GROMACS .gro file of C-alpha atoms in nm:
model
  337
    1MET     CA    1  -1.926 -13.183   4.918
    2LEU     CA    2  -1.970 -13.492   4.700
    3ASP     CA    3  -2.060 -13.285   4.396
    4ILE     CA    4  -1.705 -13.154   4.409
    5PHE     CA    5  -1.550 -13.500   4.435
    6ARG     CA    6  -1.761 -13.624   4.144
    7SER     CA    7  -1.626 -13.353   3.918
    8ASP     CA    8  -1.369 -13.426   3.648
    9ALA     CA    9  -1.095 -13.274   3.864
   10PHE     CA   10  -1.109 -13.580   4.090
   11GLY     CA   11  -1.086 -13.852   3.825
   12VAL     CA   12  -0.806 -14.110   3.821
   13VAL     CA   13  -0.612 -13.933   3.546
   14PRO     CA   14  -0.610 -13.580   3.701
   15LEU     CA   15  -0.527 -13.712   4.047
   16THR     CA   16  -0.251 -13.934   3.908
   17LEU     CA   17  -0.104 -13.641   3.717
   18ALA     CA   18  -0.119 -13.434   4.034
   19ILE     CA   19   0.067 -13.681   4.253
   20ASN     CA   20   0.328 -13.748   3.985
   21ASN     CA   21   0.397 -13.374   3.978
   22LEU     CA   22   0.427 -13.336   4.355
   23LYS     CA   23   0.765 -13.228   4.487
   24PHE     CA   24   0.888 -13.531   4.677
   25VAL     CA   25   1.193 -13.553   4.899
   26PRO     CA   26   1.385 -13.833   4.721
   27GLY     CA   27   1.693 -14.009   4.846
   28TYR     CA   28   2.036 -13.993   4.693
   29VAL     CA   29   2.003 -14.295   4.464
   30SER     CA   30   1.662 -14.196   4.328
   31SER     CA   31   1.773 -13.841   4.254
   32SER     CA   32   2.101 -13.947   4.090
   33GLY     CA   33   1.924 -14.069   3.777
   34VAL     CA   34   2.108 -14.403   3.758
   35PHE     CA   35   1.779 -14.597   3.731
   36ALA     CA   36   1.616 -14.595   3.387
   37GLU     CA   37   1.236 -14.630   3.404
   38SER     CA   38   1.039 -14.840   3.159
   39SER     CA   39   0.666 -14.912   3.153
   40ILE     CA   40   0.482 -15.236   3.085
   41ALA     CA   41   0.111 -15.304   3.035
   42THR     CA   42   0.109 -15.620   3.251
   43THR     CA   43   0.181 -15.699   3.615
   44ALA     CA   44   0.447 -15.961   3.540
   45PHE     CA   45   0.732 -15.990   3.295
   46VAL     CA   46   1.006 -16.229   3.195
   47ILE     CA   47   1.373 -16.165   3.267
   48GLU     CA   48   1.632 -16.365   3.079
   49GLU     CA   49   1.985 -16.424   3.205
   50LYS     CA   50   2.240 -16.468   2.930
   51ASN     CA   51   2.614 -16.431   2.980
   52ASN     CA   52   2.547 -16.296   3.331
   53ILE     CA   53   2.330 -16.013   3.192
   54LEU     CA   54   1.962 -15.980   3.284
   55SER     CA   55   1.731 -15.841   3.017
   56LEU     CA   56   1.357 -15.798   2.974
   57VAL     CA   57   1.190 -16.029   2.724
   58PRO     CA   58   0.937 -15.830   2.517
   59PRO     CA   59   0.572 -15.941   2.523
   60THR     CA   60   0.406 -16.060   2.200
   61PRO     CA   61   0.041 -16.032   2.088
   62ARG     CA   62  -0.193 -16.309   2.197
   63GLY     CA   63  -0.247 -16.554   1.910
   64GLY     CA   64   0.056 -16.419   1.724
   65PRO     CA   65   0.407 -16.556   1.687
   66GLY     CA   66   0.638 -16.547   1.986
   67ILE     CA   67   1.006 -16.466   2.004
   68THR     CA   68   1.260 -16.713   1.868
   69MET     CA   69   1.462 -16.890   2.135
   70ASP     CA   70   1.823 -16.951   2.040
   71LYS     CA   71   2.023 -17.228   2.203
   72THR     CA   72   2.242 -16.991   2.404
   73ARG     CA   73   1.952 -16.871   2.617
   74ARG     CA   74   2.004 -17.021   2.960
   75ASN     CA   75   1.791 -16.889   3.241
   76MET     CA   76   1.451 -16.722   3.230
   77ARG     CA   77   1.223 -16.623   3.516
   78MET     CA   78   0.876 -16.471   3.536
   79LEU     CA   79   0.885 -16.192   3.793
   80LEU     CA   80   0.590 -16.007   3.944
   81VAL     CA   81   0.602 -15.631   3.983
   82PRO     CA   82   0.546 -15.554   4.354
   83HIS     CA   83   0.231 -15.362   4.443
   84PHE     CA   84   0.251 -15.087   4.707
   85GLU     CA   85  -0.072 -14.917   4.818
   86ILE     CA   86  -0.163 -14.661   5.084
   87ASN     CA   87  -0.526 -14.604   5.183
   88ASP     CA   88  -0.653 -14.276   5.326
   89ALA     CA   89  -0.984 -14.092   5.356
   90ILE     CA   90  -1.129 -13.743   5.372
   91MET     CA   91  -1.444 -13.715   5.582
   92ALA     CA   92  -1.729 -13.486   5.486
   93GLU     CA   93  -1.681 -13.277   5.800
   94GLU     CA   94  -1.321 -13.201   5.700
   95VAL     CA   95  -1.434 -12.997   5.401
   96GLN     CA   96  -1.745 -12.851   5.563
   97GLY     CA   97  -1.785 -12.482   5.479
   98VAL     CA   98  -1.528 -12.460   5.200
   99ARG     CA   99  -1.791 -12.358   4.943
  100PRO     CA  100  -2.150 -12.231   4.923
  101PHE     CA  101  -2.410 -12.500   4.868
  102GLY     CA  102  -2.464 -12.571   4.499
  103SER     CA  103  -2.139 -12.401   4.397
  104GLU     CA  104  -1.813 -12.553   4.274
  105ASP     CA  105  -1.610 -12.256   4.397
  106GLY     CA  106  -1.453 -12.460   4.672
  107THR     CA  107  -1.294 -12.718   4.443
  108GLU     CA  108  -0.953 -12.556   4.470
  109ASN     CA  109  -0.965 -12.559   4.852
  110VAL     CA  110  -1.065 -12.925   4.860
  111MET     CA  111  -0.795 -13.010   4.610
  112THR     CA  112  -0.544 -12.848   4.847
  113LYS     CA  113  -0.653 -13.084   5.125
  114VAL     CA  114  -0.636 -13.383   4.891
  115GLY     CA  115  -0.291 -13.269   4.781
  116GLU     CA  116  -0.171 -13.259   5.142
  117ARG     CA  117  -0.280 -13.619   5.193
  118MET     CA  118  -0.124 -13.728   4.865
  119GLN     CA  119   0.199 -13.554   4.960
  120LEU     CA  120   0.235 -13.766   5.275
  121ALA     CA  121   0.146 -14.088   5.095
  122GLY     CA  122   0.372 -13.998   4.804
  123GLN     CA  123   0.669 -13.939   5.030
  124SER     CA  124   0.618 -14.283   5.187
  125LEU     CA  125   0.616 -14.444   4.843
  126GLU     CA  126   0.924 -14.245   4.739
  127TYR     CA  127   1.099 -14.368   5.052
  128THR     CA  128   0.998 -14.724   4.963
  129GLN     CA  129   1.131 -14.673   4.610
  130GLU     CA  130   1.465 -14.549   4.744
  131TYR     CA  131   1.496 -14.851   4.974
  132SER     CA  132   1.431 -15.085   4.681
  133ARG     CA  133   1.689 -14.908   4.465
  134VAL     CA  134   1.953 -14.931   4.736
  135GLY     CA  135   1.871 -15.301   4.745
  136ALA     CA  136   1.922 -15.328   4.370
  137ILE     CA  137   2.269 -15.174   4.414
  138LYS     CA  138   2.340 -15.443   4.673
  139GLY     CA  139   2.195 -15.711   4.443
  140VAL     CA  140   1.932 -15.809   4.700
  141ILE     CA  141   1.605 -15.614   4.698
  142THR     CA  142   1.431 -15.634   5.036
  143TYR     CA  143   1.075 -15.527   5.115
  144ALA     CA  144   0.908 -15.412   5.436
  145ASN     CA  145   0.718 -15.740   5.479
  146GLY     CA  146   1.046 -15.932   5.502
  147THR     CA  147   1.041 -16.081   5.152
  148SER     CA  148   1.329 -16.023   4.913
  149LEU     CA  149   1.450 -16.075   4.558
  150ASP     CA  150   1.809 -16.201   4.555
  151LEU     CA  151   1.932 -16.154   4.197
  152PHE     CA  152   2.240 -16.367   4.259
  153LYS     CA  153   2.041 -16.659   4.396
  154GLU     CA  154   1.758 -16.619   4.144
  155TYR     CA  155   1.994 -16.655   3.849
  156SER     CA  156   2.261 -16.877   4.008
  157LEU     CA  157   2.529 -16.608   3.988
  158PRO     CA  158   2.824 -16.597   4.229
  159VAL     CA  159   2.788 -16.345   4.510
  160PRO     CA  160   3.071 -16.087   4.499
  161SER     CA  161   3.316 -16.136   4.783
  162ASN     CA  162   3.388 -15.854   5.027
  163THR     CA  163   3.710 -15.666   4.956
  164ASP     CA  164   3.896 -15.604   5.280
  165MET     CA  165   4.010 -15.242   5.250
  166ASN     CA  166   4.236 -15.260   5.559
  167LEU     CA  167   4.147 -14.899   5.642
  168ASP     CA  168   4.316 -14.904   5.983
  169SER     CA  169   4.657 -14.940   5.819
  170THR     CA  170   4.903 -14.663   5.909
  171ALA     CA  171   5.118 -14.725   5.601
  172ASN     CA  172   5.127 -14.481   5.313
  173ASP     CA  173   5.248 -14.734   5.058
  174GLY     CA  174   4.980 -14.722   4.788
  175SER     CA  175   4.809 -15.045   4.898
  176LEU     CA  176   4.469 -14.877   4.938
  177ARG     CA  177   4.490 -14.722   4.593
  178LEU     CA  178   4.580 -15.066   4.456
  179LYS     CA  179   4.264 -15.212   4.613
  180CYS     CA  180   4.061 -14.937   4.445
  181ALA     CA  181   4.223 -15.020   4.111
  182THR     CA  182   4.148 -15.392   4.158
  183ILE     CA  183   3.781 -15.319   4.222
  184THR     CA  184   3.762 -15.098   3.913
  185ARG     CA  185   3.933 -15.356   3.694
  186THR     CA  186   3.698 -15.629   3.819
  187MET     CA  187   3.401 -15.414   3.721
  188GLY     CA  188   3.551 -15.352   3.379
  189ALA     CA  189   3.612 -15.722   3.324
  190ASN     CA  190   3.256 -15.811   3.426
  191LEU     CA  191   3.117 -15.544   3.194
  192ASP     CA  192   3.269 -15.746   2.909
  193GLY     CA  193   3.383 -15.452   2.699
  194VAL     CA  194   3.105 -15.207   2.785
  195THR     CA  195   3.252 -14.869   2.875
  196PHE     CA  196   3.180 -14.687   3.200
  197SER     CA  197   3.252 -14.333   3.312
  198GLY     CA  198   3.333 -14.384   3.680
  199VAL     CA  199   3.276 -14.578   3.999
  200GLU     CA  200   3.045 -14.482   4.286
  201ALA     CA  201   3.061 -14.626   4.639
  202LEU     CA  202   2.777 -14.596   4.890
  203CYS     CA  203   2.944 -14.610   5.232
  204GLY     CA  204   2.819 -14.675   5.582
  205ASP     CA  205   2.914 -14.429   5.856
  206ALA     CA  206   3.198 -14.623   6.019
  207PHE     CA  207   3.345 -14.714   5.679
  208PHE     CA  208   3.345 -14.350   5.565
  209ASP     CA  209   3.494 -14.230   5.895
  210ALA     CA  210   3.776 -14.482   5.871
  211LEU     CA  211   3.837 -14.393   5.507
  212ILE     CA  212   3.880 -14.024   5.588
  213LYS     CA  213   4.118 -14.111   5.874
  214ASN     CA  214   4.326 -14.349   5.660
  215ALA     CA  215   4.690 -14.238   5.636
  216GLU     CA  216   4.712 -14.287   5.260
  217VAL     CA  217   4.395 -14.085   5.195
  218ARG     CA  218   4.504 -13.798   5.415
  219ALA     CA  219   4.855 -13.791   5.269
  220THR     CA  220   4.714 -13.779   4.917
  221TYR     CA  221   4.492 -13.479   4.987
  222VAL     CA  222   4.746 -13.289   5.194
  223ALA     CA  223   5.008 -13.334   4.922
  224ALA     CA  224   4.762 -13.207   4.664
  225MET     CA  225   4.675 -12.906   4.884
  226GLN     CA  226   4.315 -13.031   4.902
  227GLY     CA  227   4.297 -13.098   5.275
  228GLN     CA  228   3.990 -12.876   5.286
  229GLU     CA  229   3.804 -13.151   5.098
  230LEU     CA  230   3.847 -13.386   5.395
  231ARG     CA  231   3.753 -13.117   5.648
  232THR     CA  232   3.425 -13.049   5.465
  233GLY     CA  233   3.338 -13.415   5.424
  234TYR     CA  234   3.058 -13.397   5.679
  235VAL     CA  235   2.891 -13.063   5.607
  236ASN     CA  236   2.682 -13.185   5.314
  237ALA     CA  237   2.393 -13.294   5.535
  238GLY     CA  238   2.135 -13.318   5.258
  239GLN     CA  239   2.079 -13.647   5.079
  240VAL     CA  240   2.424 -13.768   5.185
  241TRP     CA  241   2.655 -13.688   5.478
  242GLY     CA  242   2.958 -13.625   5.263
  243SER     CA  243   3.150 -13.730   4.954
  244PHE     CA  244   3.502 -13.718   4.808
  245THR     CA  245   3.709 -13.895   4.544
  246PHE     CA  246   4.005 -14.125   4.604
  247GLY     CA  247   4.160 -14.392   4.384
  248GLY     CA  248   3.926 -14.310   4.098
  249ILE     CA  249   3.619 -14.389   4.311
  250ASN     CA  250   3.363 -14.140   4.440
  251TRP     CA  251   3.310 -14.239   4.804
  252THR     CA  252   2.971 -14.122   4.935
  253ASN     CA  253   2.858 -14.145   5.297
  254TYR     CA  254   2.495 -14.252   5.239
  255ARG     CA  255   2.226 -14.096   5.456
  256GLY     CA  256   1.916 -14.307   5.513
  257ASN     CA  257   1.769 -14.544   5.771
  258VAL     CA  258   1.482 -14.788   5.802
  259GLY     CA  259   1.378 -14.710   6.155
  260ALA     CA  260   1.703 -14.724   6.350
  261THR     CA  261   1.874 -14.952   6.096
  262PRO     CA  262   2.091 -14.783   5.830
  263MET     CA  263   2.020 -14.882   5.469
  264ILE     CA  264   2.396 -14.917   5.421
  265GLU     CA  265   2.558 -15.122   5.698
  266THR     CA  266   2.796 -14.907   5.900
  267ASN     CA  267   3.113 -15.104   5.815
  268MET     CA  268   3.028 -15.168   5.447
  269ALA     CA  269   3.052 -14.996   5.109
  270TYR     CA  270   2.866 -15.103   4.796
  271LEU     CA  271   3.025 -15.008   4.464
  272TYR     CA  272   2.888 -14.988   4.110
  273PRO     CA  273   3.003 -14.840   3.777
  274THR     CA  274   2.842 -14.522   3.647
  275GLY     CA  275   2.765 -14.426   3.289
  276VAL     CA  276   2.657 -14.779   3.188
  277PRO     CA  277   2.333 -14.770   2.983
  278ASP     CA  278   2.042 -14.955   3.146
  279LEU     CA  279   2.257 -15.096   3.425
  280PHE     CA  280   1.973 -15.030   3.669
  281LYS     CA  281   1.610 -15.058   3.562
  282THR     CA  282   1.279 -14.960   3.720
  283VAL     CA  283   0.988 -15.149   3.565
  284LEU     CA  284   0.650 -14.977   3.612
  285ALA     CA  285   0.327 -15.178   3.589
  286PRO     CA  286  -0.031 -15.047   3.567
  287ALA     CA  287  -0.257 -15.002   3.869
  288ASP     CA  288  -0.523 -15.256   3.960
  289TYR     CA  289  -0.814 -15.038   3.845
  290ILE     CA  290  -1.058 -15.113   3.562
  291GLU     CA  291  -0.962 -14.795   3.378
  292THR     CA  292  -0.590 -14.881   3.386
  293VAL     CA  293  -0.609 -15.242   3.263
  294ASN     CA  294  -0.369 -15.303   2.971
  295THR     CA  295  -0.234 -14.948   2.989
  296MET     CA  296   0.134 -14.862   3.027
  297GLY     CA  297   0.243 -14.831   3.389
  298LYS     CA  298   0.304 -14.494   3.555
  299ALA     CA  299   0.515 -14.398   3.854
  300ARG     CA  300   0.216 -14.327   4.084
  301TYR     CA  301  -0.161 -14.369   4.081
  302VAL     CA  302  -0.437 -14.208   4.287
  303LYS     CA  303  -0.805 -14.302   4.296
  304GLN     CA  304  -1.095 -14.172   4.504
  305TYR     CA  305  -1.431 -14.335   4.570
  306THR     CA  306  -1.731 -14.257   4.787
  307MET     CA  307  -1.787 -14.402   5.134
  308GLN     CA  308  -2.109 -14.573   5.226
  309ASN     CA  309  -2.390 -14.320   5.292
  310ASP     CA  310  -2.174 -14.041   5.146
  311LYS     CA  311  -1.986 -13.988   5.474
  312GLY     CA  312  -1.664 -13.908   5.294
  313ILE     CA  313  -1.418 -14.009   5.025
  314HIS     CA  314  -1.164 -14.292   5.023
  315LEU     CA  315  -0.824 -14.215   4.870
  316ASP     CA  316  -0.594 -14.487   4.733
  317VAL     CA  317  -0.235 -14.399   4.643
  318GLN     CA  318  -0.029 -14.674   4.485
  319MET     CA  319   0.298 -14.761   4.314
  320ASN     CA  320   0.374 -15.073   4.109
  321ALA     CA  321   0.749 -15.087   4.053
  322LEU     CA  322   1.031 -15.339   4.045
  323ASN     CA  323   1.393 -15.221   4.064
  324ILE     CA  324   1.671 -15.447   3.938
  325CYS     CA  325   2.036 -15.446   3.834
  326THR     CA  326   2.079 -15.596   3.487
  327ARG     CA  327   2.447 -15.688   3.540
  328PRO     CA  328   2.471 -15.813   3.900
  329LEU     CA  329   2.831 -15.930   3.865
  330VAL     CA  330   2.958 -15.571   3.830
  331LEU     CA  331   2.834 -15.494   4.182
  332GLN     CA  332   3.122 -15.497   4.427
  333ARG     CA  333   3.140 -15.489   4.807
  334ALA     CA  334   3.404 -15.349   5.039
  335VAL     CA  335   3.436 -15.397   5.414
  336MET     CA  336   3.617 -15.199   5.682
  337THR     CA  337   3.860 -15.376   5.911
   0.00000   0.00000   0.00000
């Protein structure tokens, strides 16, 4: 059994390639492509805040010249890339009989078992990644151990106030559309001239329900002979519960919980502009293995090593990723009343 695991097929690089090619079940934010990934060769990096924009400060060679600091630079922080690791094991008895003694013919069968374990671990890490990215859209990234990274507090930026959408209004007077326009204009102003292609809103269940029931929304769709759009708002039970456009904003009923707690609070909506280059960043750091020191970070890593007395094989699956919003002031919040 151990001759198989000591073959080249079970090295760090092949296993890492395998898990990065697994078909995960990502959430809506992760699959939307709004987060741009970049790799670093260290486990920490510097973020500079200038004119309310967060940007990565490039590393420089040891012993060489550093970057030139101009007088307009205001706020810099060293941030650590969080480390997420899942430990598993395959016992010798689990792969008993998959190959004749002295033959490598069973490698493919054992790899299938390893792949099954990596699939489960990979899905957990993908779920963790999605949770972090939803947090970046909120401006506060929260982790399972209760710690968090509040971008507003970290860089002394004002927290966006909640826009009261007054969704229970029975008036069809254009006031809701005006609130949508105000949110969009605020985003445009805070982008400081950078163009954007649209606005996305991640909605909690109660917020989305009230939005669909709103008199102004329903009148708009009925008048446009698109009432079917509202009737089909709940049938898209994949990564989201439903989605439709009103007031120039794509309102999406987000589907995803942490236990029994929804990632998007039921009476809230979190809005962000789309089509803005590098608005959301995922920084990938290398794994904590000897062979990955000073290498560029990858999305996932897998390593296997032998148990004491050759009883089986330990499997480590890990992710080292930090998700941030580089322009926190463009993030807007809406509340249902």
